[in-house]
Coordinates of C-alpha atoms in Angstrom, one line a residue:
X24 CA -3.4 33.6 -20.6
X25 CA -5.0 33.7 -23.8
X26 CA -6.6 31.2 -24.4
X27 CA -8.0 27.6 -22.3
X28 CA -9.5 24.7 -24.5
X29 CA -10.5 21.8 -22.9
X30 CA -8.9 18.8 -24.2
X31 CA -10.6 15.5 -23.7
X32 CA -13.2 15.0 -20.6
X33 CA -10.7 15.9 -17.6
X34 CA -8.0 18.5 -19.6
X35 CA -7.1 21.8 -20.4
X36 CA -4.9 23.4 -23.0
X37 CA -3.4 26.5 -21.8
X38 CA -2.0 29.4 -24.3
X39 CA 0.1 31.8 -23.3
X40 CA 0.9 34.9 -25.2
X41 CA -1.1 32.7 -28.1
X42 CA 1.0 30.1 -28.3
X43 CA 0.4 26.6 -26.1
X44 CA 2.4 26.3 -23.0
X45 CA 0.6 23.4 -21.2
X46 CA -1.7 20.4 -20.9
X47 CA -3.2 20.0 -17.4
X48 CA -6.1 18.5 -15.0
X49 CA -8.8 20.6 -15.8
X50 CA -9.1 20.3 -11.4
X51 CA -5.8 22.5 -11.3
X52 CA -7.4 24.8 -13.8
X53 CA -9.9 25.6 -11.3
X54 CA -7.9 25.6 -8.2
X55 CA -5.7 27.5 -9.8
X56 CA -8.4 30.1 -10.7
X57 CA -6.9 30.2 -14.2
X58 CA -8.8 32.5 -17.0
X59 CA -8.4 33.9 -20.3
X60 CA -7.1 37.0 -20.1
X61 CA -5.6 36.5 -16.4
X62 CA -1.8 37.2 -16.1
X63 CA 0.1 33.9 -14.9
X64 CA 2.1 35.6 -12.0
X65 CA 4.2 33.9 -9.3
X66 CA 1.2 33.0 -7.1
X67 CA -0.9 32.1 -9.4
X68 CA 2.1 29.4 -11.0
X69 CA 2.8 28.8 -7.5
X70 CA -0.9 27.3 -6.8
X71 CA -0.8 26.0 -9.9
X72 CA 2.5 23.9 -9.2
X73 CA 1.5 22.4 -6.1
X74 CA -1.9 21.6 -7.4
X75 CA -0.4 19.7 -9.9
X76 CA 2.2 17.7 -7.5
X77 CA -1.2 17.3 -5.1
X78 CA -2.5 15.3 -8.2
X79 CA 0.2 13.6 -9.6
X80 CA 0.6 12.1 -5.8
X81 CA -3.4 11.1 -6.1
X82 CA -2.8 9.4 -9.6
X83 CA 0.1 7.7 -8.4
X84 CA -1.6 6.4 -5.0
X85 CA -4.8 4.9 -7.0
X86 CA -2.4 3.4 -9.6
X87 CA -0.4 2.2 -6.9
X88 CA -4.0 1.0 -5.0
X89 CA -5.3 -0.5 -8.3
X90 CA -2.4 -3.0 -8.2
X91 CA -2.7 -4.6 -4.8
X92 CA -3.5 -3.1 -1.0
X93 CA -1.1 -1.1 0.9
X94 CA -0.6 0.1 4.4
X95 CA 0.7 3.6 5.2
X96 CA 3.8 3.2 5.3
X97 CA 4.2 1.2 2.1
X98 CA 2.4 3.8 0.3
X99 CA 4.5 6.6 1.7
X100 CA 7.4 5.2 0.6
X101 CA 6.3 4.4 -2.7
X102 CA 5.6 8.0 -3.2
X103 CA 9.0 9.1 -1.6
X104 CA 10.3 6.8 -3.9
X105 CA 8.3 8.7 -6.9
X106 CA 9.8 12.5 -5.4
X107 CA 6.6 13.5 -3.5
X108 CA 7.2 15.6 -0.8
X109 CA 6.4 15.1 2.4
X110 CA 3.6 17.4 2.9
X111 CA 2.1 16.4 -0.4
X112 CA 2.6 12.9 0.6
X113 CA 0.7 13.4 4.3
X114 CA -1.9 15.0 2.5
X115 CA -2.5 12.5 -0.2
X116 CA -2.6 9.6 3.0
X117 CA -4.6 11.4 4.6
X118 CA -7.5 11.7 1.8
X119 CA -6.6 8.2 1.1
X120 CA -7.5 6.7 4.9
X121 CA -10.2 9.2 4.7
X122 CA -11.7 7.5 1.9
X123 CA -11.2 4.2 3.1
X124 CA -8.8 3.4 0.6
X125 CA -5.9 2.7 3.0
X126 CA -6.5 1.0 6.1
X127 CA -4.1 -0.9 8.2
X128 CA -6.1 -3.2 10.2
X129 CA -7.9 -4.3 7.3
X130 CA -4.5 -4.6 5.6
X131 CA -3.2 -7.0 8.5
X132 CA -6.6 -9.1 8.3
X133 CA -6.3 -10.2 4.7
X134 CA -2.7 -10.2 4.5
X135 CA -2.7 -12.5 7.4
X136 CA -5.3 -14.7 6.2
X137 CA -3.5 -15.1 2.7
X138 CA -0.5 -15.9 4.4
X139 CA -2.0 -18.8 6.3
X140 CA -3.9 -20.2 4.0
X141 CA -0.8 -20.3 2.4
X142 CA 0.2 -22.3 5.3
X143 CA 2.6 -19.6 6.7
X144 CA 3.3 -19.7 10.4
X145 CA 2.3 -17.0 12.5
X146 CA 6.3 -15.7 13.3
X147 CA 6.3 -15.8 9.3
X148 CA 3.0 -13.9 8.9
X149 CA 3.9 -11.3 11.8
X150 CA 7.3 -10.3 10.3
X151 CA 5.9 -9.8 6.9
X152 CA 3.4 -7.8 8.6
X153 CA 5.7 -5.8 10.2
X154 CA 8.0 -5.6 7.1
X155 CA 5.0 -3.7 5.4
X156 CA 4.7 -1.2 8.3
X157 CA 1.9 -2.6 10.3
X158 CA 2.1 -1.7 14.1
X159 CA 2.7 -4.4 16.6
X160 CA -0.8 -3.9 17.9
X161 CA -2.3 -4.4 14.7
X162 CA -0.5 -7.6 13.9
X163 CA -1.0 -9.0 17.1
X164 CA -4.7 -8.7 16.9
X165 CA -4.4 -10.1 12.8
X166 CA -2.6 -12.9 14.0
X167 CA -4.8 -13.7 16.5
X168 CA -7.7 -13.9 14.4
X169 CA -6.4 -16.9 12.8
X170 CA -7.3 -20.2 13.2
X171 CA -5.2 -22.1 15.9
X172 CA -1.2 -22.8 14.5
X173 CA -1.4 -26.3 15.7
X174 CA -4.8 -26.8 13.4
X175 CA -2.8 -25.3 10.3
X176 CA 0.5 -27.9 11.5
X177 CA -2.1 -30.2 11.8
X178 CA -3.2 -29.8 8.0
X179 CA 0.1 -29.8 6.6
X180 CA 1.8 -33.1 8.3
X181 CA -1.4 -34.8 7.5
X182 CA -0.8 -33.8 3.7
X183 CA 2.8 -34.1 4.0
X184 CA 3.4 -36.4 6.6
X185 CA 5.1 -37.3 10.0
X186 CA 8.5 -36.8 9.0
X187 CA 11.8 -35.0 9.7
X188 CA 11.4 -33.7 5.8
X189 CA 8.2 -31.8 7.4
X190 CA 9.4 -30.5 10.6
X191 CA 11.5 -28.7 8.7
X192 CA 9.4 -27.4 6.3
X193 CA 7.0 -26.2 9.1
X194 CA 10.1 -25.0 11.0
X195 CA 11.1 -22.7 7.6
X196 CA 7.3 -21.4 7.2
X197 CA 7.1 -20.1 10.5
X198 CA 5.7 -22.0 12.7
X199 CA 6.4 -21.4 16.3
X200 CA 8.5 -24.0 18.5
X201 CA 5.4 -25.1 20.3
X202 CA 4.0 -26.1 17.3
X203 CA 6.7 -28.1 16.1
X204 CA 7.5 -29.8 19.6
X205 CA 5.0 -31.9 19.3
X206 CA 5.2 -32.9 15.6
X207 CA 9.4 -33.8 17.0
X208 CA 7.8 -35.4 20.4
X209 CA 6.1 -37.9 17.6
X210 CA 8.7 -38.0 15.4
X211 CA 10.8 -39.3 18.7
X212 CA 8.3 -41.7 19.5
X213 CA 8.4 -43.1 16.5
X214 CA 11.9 -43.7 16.6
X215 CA 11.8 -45.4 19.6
X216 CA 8.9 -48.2 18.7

């Protein structure tokens, strides 16, 4: 290496043989142990390398974090889905959890409270839940947490009224058939007087 100018707050230009080869983090640069005057052999390019997939997977979990939360497994995938390979993948989750960034349970709490605020039933909420990767533990304690599905029904056919229209709008939210039986038992009733 001849030469290393730092370009901007967080990269470095590297020459080789005086002419510029690459732009990288200025973090690889020092994990790396790159120098002027250093020689860039195959360990030293091979450190280098999976420094720089180690950060790319980083970047690409806090831009993915940035947009909206994620649980493990939706994360993993979006960085399969990006080419990261699996053991930079487990060790980007791992600092990720470790920093409190990724967390499941906390995942299945808000997600579940969105949902039924929403006024989402809880067979809706759990299988989105469980679409996004959260375990069956986790979404049984989220859903659990909610208020009451019959206060939520409640809500709606107050809003929406006692009708066969709203049965089967509660019936394609996801509301159990508990729920529903009694919204049909009045429905029946009503029929009758």
């Amino acid at each position: 290496m001849t030469a290393l100018r730092a370009r901007g707050k967080d990269r470095v230009e590297i020459d080789l043989d005086e002419r510029p080869w690459r732009v990288v983090p200025t973090e690889a640069v020092f994990v790396a142990r790159l120098s002027v005057g250093t020689a860039l052999d195959r360990a030293t390019a091979r450190t280098l390398g999976r420094e720089l997939r180690r950060l790319r997977a980083q970047a690409q979990a806090l831009r993915a974090l940035r947009a909206r939360d994620h649980t493990v497994a939706s994360l993993e995938q979006r960085l399969k889905d990006r080419g990261a390979a699996p053991g930079v993948r487990r060790e980007t989750l791992e600092a990720a959890q470790r920093a409190g960034l990724v967390d499941d349970q906390r995942f299945a709490r808000t997600r579940a409270m969105l949902l039924a605020t929403r006024g989402a039933g809880n067979h809706l909420i759990a299988d989105d839940l469980e679409r996004q990767g959260v375990s069956d533990d986790e979404i049984r304690v989220a859903v659990e947490r909610l208020e009451a599905e019959s206060v939520r029904a409640g809500r709606i056919i107050e809003a929406r009224g006692s009708t066969a229209k709203t049965a089967r709008y509660l019936a394609s939210k996801g509301f159990s058939e508990e729920t529903l039986e009694s919204l049909v038992a009045d429905l029946s009733a009503d029929a009758i007087d």
